[in-house]
PDB file of C-alpha atoms in Angstrom:
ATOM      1  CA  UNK A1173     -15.068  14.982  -0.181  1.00 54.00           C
ATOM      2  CA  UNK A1174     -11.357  15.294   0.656  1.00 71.00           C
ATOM      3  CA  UNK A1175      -9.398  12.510   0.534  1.00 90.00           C
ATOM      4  CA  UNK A1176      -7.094  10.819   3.173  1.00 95.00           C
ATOM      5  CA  UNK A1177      -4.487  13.623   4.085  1.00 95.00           C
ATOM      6  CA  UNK A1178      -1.300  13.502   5.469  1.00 97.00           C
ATOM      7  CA  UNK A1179       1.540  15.880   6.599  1.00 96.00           C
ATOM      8  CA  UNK A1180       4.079  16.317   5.879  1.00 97.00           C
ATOM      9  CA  UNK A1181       4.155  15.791   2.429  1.00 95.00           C
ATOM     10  CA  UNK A1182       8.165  15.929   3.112  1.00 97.00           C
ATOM     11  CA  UNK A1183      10.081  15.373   6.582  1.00 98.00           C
ATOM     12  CA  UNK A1184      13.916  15.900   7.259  1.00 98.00           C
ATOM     13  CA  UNK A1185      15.070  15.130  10.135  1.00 98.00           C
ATOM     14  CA  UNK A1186      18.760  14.767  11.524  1.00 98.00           C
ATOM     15  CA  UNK A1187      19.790  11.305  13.294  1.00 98.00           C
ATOM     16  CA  UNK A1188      18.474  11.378  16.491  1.00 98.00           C
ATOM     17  CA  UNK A1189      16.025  13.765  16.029  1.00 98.00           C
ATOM     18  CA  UNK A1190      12.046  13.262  16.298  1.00 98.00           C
ATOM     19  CA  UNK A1191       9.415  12.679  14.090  1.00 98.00           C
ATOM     20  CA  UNK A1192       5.876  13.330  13.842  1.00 98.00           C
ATOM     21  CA  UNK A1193       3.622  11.866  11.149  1.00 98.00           C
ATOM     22  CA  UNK A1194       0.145  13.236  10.754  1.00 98.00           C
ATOM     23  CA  UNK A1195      -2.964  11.415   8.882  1.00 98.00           C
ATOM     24  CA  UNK A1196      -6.553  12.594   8.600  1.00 97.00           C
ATOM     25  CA  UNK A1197      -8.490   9.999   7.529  1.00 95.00           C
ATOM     26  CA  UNK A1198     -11.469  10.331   5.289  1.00 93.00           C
ATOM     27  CA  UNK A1199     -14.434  12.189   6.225  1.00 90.00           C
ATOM     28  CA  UNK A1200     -16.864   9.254   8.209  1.00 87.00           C
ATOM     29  CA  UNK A1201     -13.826   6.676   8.019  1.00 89.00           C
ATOM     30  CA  UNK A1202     -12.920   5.566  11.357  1.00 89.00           C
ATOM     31  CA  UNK A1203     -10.378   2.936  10.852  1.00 91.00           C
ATOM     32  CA  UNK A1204      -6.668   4.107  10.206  1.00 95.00           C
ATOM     33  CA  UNK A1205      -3.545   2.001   9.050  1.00 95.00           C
ATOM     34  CA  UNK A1206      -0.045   2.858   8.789  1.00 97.00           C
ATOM     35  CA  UNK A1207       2.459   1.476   6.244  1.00 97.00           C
ATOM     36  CA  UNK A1208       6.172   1.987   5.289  1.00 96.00           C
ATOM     37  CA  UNK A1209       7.254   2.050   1.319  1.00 92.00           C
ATOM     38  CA  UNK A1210      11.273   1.751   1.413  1.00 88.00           C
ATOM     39  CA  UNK A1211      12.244   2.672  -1.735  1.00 80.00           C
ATOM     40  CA  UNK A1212      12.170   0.172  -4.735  1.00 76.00           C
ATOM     41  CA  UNK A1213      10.032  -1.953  -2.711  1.00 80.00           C
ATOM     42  CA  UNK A1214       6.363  -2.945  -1.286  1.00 84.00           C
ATOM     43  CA  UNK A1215       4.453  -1.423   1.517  1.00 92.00           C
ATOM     44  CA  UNK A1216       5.198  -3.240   4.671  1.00 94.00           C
ATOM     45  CA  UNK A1217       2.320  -2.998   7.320  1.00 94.00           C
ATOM     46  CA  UNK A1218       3.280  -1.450  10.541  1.00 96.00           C
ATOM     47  CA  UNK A1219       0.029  -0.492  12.620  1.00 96.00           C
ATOM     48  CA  UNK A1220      -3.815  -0.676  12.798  1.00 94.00           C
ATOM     49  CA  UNK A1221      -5.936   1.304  14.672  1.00 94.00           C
ATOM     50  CA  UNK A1222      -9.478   2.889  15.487  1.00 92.00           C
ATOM     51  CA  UNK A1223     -10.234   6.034  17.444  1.00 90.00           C
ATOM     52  CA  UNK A1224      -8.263   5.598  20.557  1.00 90.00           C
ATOM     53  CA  UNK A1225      -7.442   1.836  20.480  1.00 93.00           C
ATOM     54  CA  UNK A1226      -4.609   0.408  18.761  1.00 95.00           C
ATOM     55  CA  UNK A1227      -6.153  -2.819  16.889  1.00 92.00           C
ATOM     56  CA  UNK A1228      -3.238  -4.675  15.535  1.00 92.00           C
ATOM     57  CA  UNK A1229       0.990  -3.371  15.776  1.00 94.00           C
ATOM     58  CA  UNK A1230       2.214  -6.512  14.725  1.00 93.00           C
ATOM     59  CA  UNK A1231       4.438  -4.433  11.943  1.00 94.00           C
ATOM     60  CA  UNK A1232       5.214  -1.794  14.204  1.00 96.00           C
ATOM     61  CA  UNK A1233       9.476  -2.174  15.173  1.00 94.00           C
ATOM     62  CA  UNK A1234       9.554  -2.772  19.251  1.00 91.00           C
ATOM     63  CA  UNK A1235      11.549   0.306  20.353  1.00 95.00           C
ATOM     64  CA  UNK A1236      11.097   3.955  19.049  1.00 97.00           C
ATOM     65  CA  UNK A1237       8.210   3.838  17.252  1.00 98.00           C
ATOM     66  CA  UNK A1238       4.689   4.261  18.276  1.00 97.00           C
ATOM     67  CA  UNK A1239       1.188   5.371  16.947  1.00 98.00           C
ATOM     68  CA  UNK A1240      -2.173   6.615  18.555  1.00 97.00           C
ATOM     69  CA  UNK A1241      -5.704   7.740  17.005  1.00 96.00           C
ATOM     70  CA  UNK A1242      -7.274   9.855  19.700  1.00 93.00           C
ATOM     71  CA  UNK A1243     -10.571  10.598  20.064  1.00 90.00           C
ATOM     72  CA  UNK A1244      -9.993  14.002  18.413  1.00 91.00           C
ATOM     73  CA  UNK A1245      -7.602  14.658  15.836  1.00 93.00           C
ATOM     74  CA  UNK A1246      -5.721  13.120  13.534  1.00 96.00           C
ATOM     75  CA  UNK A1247      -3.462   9.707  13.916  1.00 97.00           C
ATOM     76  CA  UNK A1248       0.232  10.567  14.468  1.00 98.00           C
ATOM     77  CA  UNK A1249       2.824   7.568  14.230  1.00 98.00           C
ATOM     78  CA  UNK A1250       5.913   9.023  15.886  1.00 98.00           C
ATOM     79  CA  UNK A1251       9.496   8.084  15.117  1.00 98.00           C
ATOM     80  CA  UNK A1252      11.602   8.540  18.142  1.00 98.00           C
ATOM     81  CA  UNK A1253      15.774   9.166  18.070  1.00 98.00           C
ATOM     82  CA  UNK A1254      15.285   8.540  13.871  1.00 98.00           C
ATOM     83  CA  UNK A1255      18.183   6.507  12.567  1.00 97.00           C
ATOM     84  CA  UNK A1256      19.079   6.762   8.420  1.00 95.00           C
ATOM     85  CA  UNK A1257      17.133   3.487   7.894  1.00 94.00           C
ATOM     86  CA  UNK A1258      14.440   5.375   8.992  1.00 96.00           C
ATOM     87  CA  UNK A1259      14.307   6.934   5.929  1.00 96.00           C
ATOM     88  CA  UNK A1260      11.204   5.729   4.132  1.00 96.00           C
ATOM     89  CA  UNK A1261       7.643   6.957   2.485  1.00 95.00           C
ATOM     90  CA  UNK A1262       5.243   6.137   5.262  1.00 97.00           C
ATOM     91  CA  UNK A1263       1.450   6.007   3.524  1.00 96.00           C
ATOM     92  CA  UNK A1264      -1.738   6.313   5.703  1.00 97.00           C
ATOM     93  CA  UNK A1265      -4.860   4.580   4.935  1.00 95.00           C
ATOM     94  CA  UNK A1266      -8.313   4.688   6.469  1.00 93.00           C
ATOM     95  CA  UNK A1267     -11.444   2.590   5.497  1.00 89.00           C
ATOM     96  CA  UNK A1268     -14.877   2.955   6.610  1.00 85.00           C
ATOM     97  CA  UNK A1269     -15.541  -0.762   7.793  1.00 76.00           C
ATOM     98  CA  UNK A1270     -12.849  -2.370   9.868  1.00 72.00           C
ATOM     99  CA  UNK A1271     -10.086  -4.119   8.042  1.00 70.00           C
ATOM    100  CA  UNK A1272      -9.287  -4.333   4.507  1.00 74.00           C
ATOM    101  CA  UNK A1273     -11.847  -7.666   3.919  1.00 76.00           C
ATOM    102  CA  UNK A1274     -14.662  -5.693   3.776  1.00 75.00           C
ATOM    103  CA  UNK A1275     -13.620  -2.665   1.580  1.00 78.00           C
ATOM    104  CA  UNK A1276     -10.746  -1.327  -0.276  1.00 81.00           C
ATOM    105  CA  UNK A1277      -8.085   1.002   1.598  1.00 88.00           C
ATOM    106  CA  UNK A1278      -7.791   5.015   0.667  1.00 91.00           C
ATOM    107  CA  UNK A1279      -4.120   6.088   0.792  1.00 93.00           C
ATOM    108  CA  UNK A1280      -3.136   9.249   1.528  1.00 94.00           C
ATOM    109  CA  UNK A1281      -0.274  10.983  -0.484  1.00 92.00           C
ATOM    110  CA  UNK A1282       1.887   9.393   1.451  1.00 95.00           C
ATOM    111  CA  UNK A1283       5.479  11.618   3.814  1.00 97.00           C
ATOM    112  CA  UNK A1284       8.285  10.612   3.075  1.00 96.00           C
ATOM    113  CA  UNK A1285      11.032  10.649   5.404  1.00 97.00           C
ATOM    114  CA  UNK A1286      14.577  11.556   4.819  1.00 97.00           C
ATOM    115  CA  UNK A1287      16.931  11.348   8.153  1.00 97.00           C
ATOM    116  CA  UNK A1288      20.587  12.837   7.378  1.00 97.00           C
TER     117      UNK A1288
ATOM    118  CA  UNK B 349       3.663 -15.877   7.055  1.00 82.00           C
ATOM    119  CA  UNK B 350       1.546 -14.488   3.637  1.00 87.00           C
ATOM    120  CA  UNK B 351       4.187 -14.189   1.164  1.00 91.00           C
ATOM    121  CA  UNK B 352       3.096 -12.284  -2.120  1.00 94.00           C
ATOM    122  CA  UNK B 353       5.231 -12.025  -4.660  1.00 95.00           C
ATOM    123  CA  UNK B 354       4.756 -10.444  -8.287  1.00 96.00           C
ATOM    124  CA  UNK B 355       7.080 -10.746 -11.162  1.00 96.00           C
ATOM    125  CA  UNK B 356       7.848  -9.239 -13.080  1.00 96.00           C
ATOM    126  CA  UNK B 357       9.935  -6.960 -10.932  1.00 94.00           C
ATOM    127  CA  UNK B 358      10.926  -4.410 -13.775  1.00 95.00           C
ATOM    128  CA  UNK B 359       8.728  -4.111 -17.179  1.00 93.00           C
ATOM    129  CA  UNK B 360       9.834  -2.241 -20.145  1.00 94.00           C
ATOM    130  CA  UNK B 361       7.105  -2.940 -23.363  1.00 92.00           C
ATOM    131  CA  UNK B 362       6.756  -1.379 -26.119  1.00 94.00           C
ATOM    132  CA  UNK B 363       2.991   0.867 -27.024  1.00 96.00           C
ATOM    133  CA  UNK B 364       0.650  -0.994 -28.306  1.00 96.00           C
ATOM    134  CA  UNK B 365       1.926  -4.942 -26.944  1.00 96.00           C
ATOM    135  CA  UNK B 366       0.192  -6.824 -24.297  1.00 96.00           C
ATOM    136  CA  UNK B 367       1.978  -8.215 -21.503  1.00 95.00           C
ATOM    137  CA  UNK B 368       0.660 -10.068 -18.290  1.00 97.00           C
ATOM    138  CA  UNK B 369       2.069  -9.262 -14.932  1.00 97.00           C
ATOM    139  CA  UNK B 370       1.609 -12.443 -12.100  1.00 98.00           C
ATOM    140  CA  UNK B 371       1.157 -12.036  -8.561  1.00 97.00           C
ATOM    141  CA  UNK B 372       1.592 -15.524  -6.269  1.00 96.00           C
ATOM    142  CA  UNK B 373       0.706 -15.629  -2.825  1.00 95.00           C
ATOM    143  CA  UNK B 374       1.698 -18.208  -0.065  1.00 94.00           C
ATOM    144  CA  UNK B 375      -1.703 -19.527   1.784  1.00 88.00           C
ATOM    145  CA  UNK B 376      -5.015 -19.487   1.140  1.00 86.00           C
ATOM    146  CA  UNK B 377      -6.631 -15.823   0.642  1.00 84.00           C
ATOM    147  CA  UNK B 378      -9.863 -15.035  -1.549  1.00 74.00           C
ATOM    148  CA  UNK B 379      -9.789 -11.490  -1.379  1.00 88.00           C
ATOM    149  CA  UNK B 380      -7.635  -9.746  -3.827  1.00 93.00           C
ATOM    150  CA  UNK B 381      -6.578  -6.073  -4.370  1.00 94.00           C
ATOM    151  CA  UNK B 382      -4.303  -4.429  -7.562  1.00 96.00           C
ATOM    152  CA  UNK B 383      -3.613  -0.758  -6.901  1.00 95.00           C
ATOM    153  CA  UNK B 384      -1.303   1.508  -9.128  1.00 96.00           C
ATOM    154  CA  UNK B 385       1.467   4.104  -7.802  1.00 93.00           C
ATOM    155  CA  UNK B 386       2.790   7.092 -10.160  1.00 93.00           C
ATOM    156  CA  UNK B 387       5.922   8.117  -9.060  1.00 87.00           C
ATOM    157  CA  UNK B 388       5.595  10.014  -5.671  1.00 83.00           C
ATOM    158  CA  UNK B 389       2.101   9.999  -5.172  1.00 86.00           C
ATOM    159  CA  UNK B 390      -0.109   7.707  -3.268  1.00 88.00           C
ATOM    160  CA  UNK B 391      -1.896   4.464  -4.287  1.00 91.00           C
ATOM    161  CA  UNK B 392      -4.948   4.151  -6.188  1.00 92.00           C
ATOM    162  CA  UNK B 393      -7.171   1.078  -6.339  1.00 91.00           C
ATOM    163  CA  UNK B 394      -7.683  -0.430  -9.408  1.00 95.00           C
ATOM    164  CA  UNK B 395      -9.077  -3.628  -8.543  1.00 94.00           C
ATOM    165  CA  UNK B 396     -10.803  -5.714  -5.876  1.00 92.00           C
ATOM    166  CA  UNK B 397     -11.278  -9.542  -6.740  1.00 93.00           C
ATOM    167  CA  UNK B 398     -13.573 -11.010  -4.291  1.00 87.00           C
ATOM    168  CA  UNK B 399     -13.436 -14.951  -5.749  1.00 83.00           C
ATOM    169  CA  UNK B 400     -11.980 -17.847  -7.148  1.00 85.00           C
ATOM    170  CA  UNK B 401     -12.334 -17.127 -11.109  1.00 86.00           C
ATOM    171  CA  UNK B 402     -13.340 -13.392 -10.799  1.00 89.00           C
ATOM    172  CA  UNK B 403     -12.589 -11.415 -13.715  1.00 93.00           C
ATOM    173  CA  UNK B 404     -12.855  -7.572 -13.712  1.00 94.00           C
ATOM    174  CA  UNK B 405     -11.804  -5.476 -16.660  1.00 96.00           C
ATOM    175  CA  UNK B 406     -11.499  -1.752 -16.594  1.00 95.00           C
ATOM    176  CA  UNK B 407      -9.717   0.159 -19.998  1.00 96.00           C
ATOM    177  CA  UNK B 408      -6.666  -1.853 -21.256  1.00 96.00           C
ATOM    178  CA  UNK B 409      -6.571  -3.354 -17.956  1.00 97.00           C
ATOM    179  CA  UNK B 410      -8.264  -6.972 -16.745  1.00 98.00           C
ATOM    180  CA  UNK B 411      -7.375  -8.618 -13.532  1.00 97.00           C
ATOM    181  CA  UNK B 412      -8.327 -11.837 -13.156  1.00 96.00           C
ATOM    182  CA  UNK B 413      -8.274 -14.984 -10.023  1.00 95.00           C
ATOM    183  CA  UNK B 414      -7.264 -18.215  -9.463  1.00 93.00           C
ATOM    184  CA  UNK B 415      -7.389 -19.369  -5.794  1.00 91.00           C
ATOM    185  CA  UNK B 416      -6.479 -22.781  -6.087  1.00 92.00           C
ATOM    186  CA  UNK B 417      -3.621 -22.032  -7.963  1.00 93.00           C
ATOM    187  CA  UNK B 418      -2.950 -19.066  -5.419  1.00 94.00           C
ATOM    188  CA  UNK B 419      -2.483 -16.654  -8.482  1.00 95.00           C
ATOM    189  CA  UNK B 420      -3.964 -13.580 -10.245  1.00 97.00           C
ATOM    190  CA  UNK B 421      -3.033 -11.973 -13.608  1.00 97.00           C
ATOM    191  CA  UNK B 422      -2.557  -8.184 -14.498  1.00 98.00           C
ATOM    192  CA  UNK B 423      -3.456  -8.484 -18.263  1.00 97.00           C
ATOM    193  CA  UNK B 424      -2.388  -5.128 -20.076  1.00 96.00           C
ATOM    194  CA  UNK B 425      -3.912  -5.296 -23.849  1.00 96.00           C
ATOM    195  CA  UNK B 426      -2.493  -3.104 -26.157  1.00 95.00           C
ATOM    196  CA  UNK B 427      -0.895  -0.748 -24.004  1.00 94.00           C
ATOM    197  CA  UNK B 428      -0.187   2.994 -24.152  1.00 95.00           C
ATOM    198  CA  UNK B 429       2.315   5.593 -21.935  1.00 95.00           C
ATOM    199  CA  UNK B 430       0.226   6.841 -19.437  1.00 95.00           C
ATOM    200  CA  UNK B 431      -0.375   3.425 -18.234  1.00 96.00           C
ATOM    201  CA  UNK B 432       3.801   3.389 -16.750  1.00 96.00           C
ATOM    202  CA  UNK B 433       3.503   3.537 -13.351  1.00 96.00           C
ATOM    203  CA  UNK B 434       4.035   0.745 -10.613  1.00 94.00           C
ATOM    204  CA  UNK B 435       1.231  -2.046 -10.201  1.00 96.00           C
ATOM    205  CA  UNK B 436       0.966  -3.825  -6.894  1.00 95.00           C
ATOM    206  CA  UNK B 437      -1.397  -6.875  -6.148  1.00 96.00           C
ATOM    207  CA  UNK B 438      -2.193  -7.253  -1.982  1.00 94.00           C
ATOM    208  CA  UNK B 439      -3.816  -9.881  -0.345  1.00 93.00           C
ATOM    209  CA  UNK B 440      -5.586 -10.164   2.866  1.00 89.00           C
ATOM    210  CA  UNK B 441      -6.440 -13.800   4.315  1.00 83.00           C
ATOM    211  CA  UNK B 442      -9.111 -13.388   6.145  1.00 79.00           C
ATOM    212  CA  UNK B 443     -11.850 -11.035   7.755  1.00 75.00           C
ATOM    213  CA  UNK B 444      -9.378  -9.372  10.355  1.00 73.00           C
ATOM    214  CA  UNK B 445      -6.404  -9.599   8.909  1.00 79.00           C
ATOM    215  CA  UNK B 446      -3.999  -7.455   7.259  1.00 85.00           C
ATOM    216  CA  UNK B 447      -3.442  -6.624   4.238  1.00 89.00           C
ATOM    217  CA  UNK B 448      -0.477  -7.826   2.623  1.00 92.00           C
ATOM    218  CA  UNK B 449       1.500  -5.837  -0.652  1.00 93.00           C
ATOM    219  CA  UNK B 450       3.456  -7.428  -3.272  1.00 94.00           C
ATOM    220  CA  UNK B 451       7.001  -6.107  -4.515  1.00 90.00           C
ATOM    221  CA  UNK B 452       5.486  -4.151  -6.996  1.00 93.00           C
ATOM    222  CA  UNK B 453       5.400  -4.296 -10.795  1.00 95.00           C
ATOM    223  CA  UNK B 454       7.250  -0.755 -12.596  1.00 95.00           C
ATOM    224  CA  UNK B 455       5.716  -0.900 -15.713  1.00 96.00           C
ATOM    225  CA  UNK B 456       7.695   1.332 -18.557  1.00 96.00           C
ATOM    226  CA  UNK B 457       5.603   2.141 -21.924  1.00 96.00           C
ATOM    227  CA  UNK B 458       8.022   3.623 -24.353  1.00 93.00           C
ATOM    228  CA  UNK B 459       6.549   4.800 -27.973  1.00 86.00           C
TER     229      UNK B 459
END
């Protein structure tokens, strides 16, 4: 039973540049969230969604950045004109029931980001 | 706002010591995760803590909660080096919400 995955594992990109995040979520899970690790600190929620409905982007910065979960497919969160704050390890997360209340979160390994 | 915050920050301990590692959080929550990241790789659940005075123990590890005091305890008992890695607590408030990470805990074990 393979586990969440996403890919890139590793992503450079030069400023202004695009980027494309990609997370499969585990097999029957159907609920997907998106978090950003900068380094030497905690994960900071960005977005939560289910196939083709975006549940909660309260985390999610207001211009650049946006996320979708079609109906096929994996969830991409895309990174538009990155900047070098940009640079991050952005973990994917799925769970079977919606939110984390009623059962713990599987991370994926997790890209990480590096905009030159 | 849920503020979590766990301290210490930085933990160097020797093998074989215990040490406990706190996590606070800011309003009421009874739903408590501690997960544990090795360097570049992803997160792994250690823990779920459900309510007030739940104690779970797994290995050298036992995580225990307080939610009138708004507190839970990473207790490490006698510890050994493949236990370095970094240790965060989250907490979600309620059925809906988000789930919220700590600063993280990196845990050293030198011989």
């Amino acid at each position: 039973n393979a586990g969440v995955m996403q890919n890139p594992r590793h992503l450079v990109r030069r400023r202004g540049q695009e980027a494309r995040l990609r997370c499969s979520p585990m097999k029957g899970h159907s609920h997907v969230y998106w978090y950003r690790q900068l380094p030497e600190e905690g994960l900071k929620f960005m977005v939560y969604l289910q196939k083709e409905n975006i549940i909660d982007e309260s985390g999610m910065p207001k211009e650049r950045f946006s996320a979708e979960f079609p109906k096929e497919g994996p969830s991409i969160l895309r990174i538009q004109q990155v900047v070098r704050g940009d640079s991050a390890a952005y973990f994917c997360a799925s769970s079977p029931l919606a939110g984390p209340y009623n059962s713990p979160l599987h991370f994926g390994n997790g890209t990480r980001l590096t905009v030159t | 706002e849920l503020k979590v915050e766990q301290n210490p920050l930085f933990l160097s301990m020797q093998e074989g010591k215990n040490y406990t590692i706190y996590c606070n959080y800011s309003t009421t929550s009874d739903r408590l995760y501690w997960y544990r990241q090795d360097p570049g790789k992803s997160l792994e659940s250690l823990f779920v803590l459900l309510s007030n005075g739940a104690v779970k123990q797994e290995g050298r590890l036992m995580a225990s909660l307080d939610t009138k005091a708004r507190l839970s305890t990473l207790h490490i008992t006698a510890a050994v080096h493949d236990l370095s890695a970094t240790y965060f607590c989250a907490v979600i408030k309620s059925s809906g919400d988000k789930l919220t990470f700590g600063t993280g805990t990196r845990l050293a074990v030198r011989p």
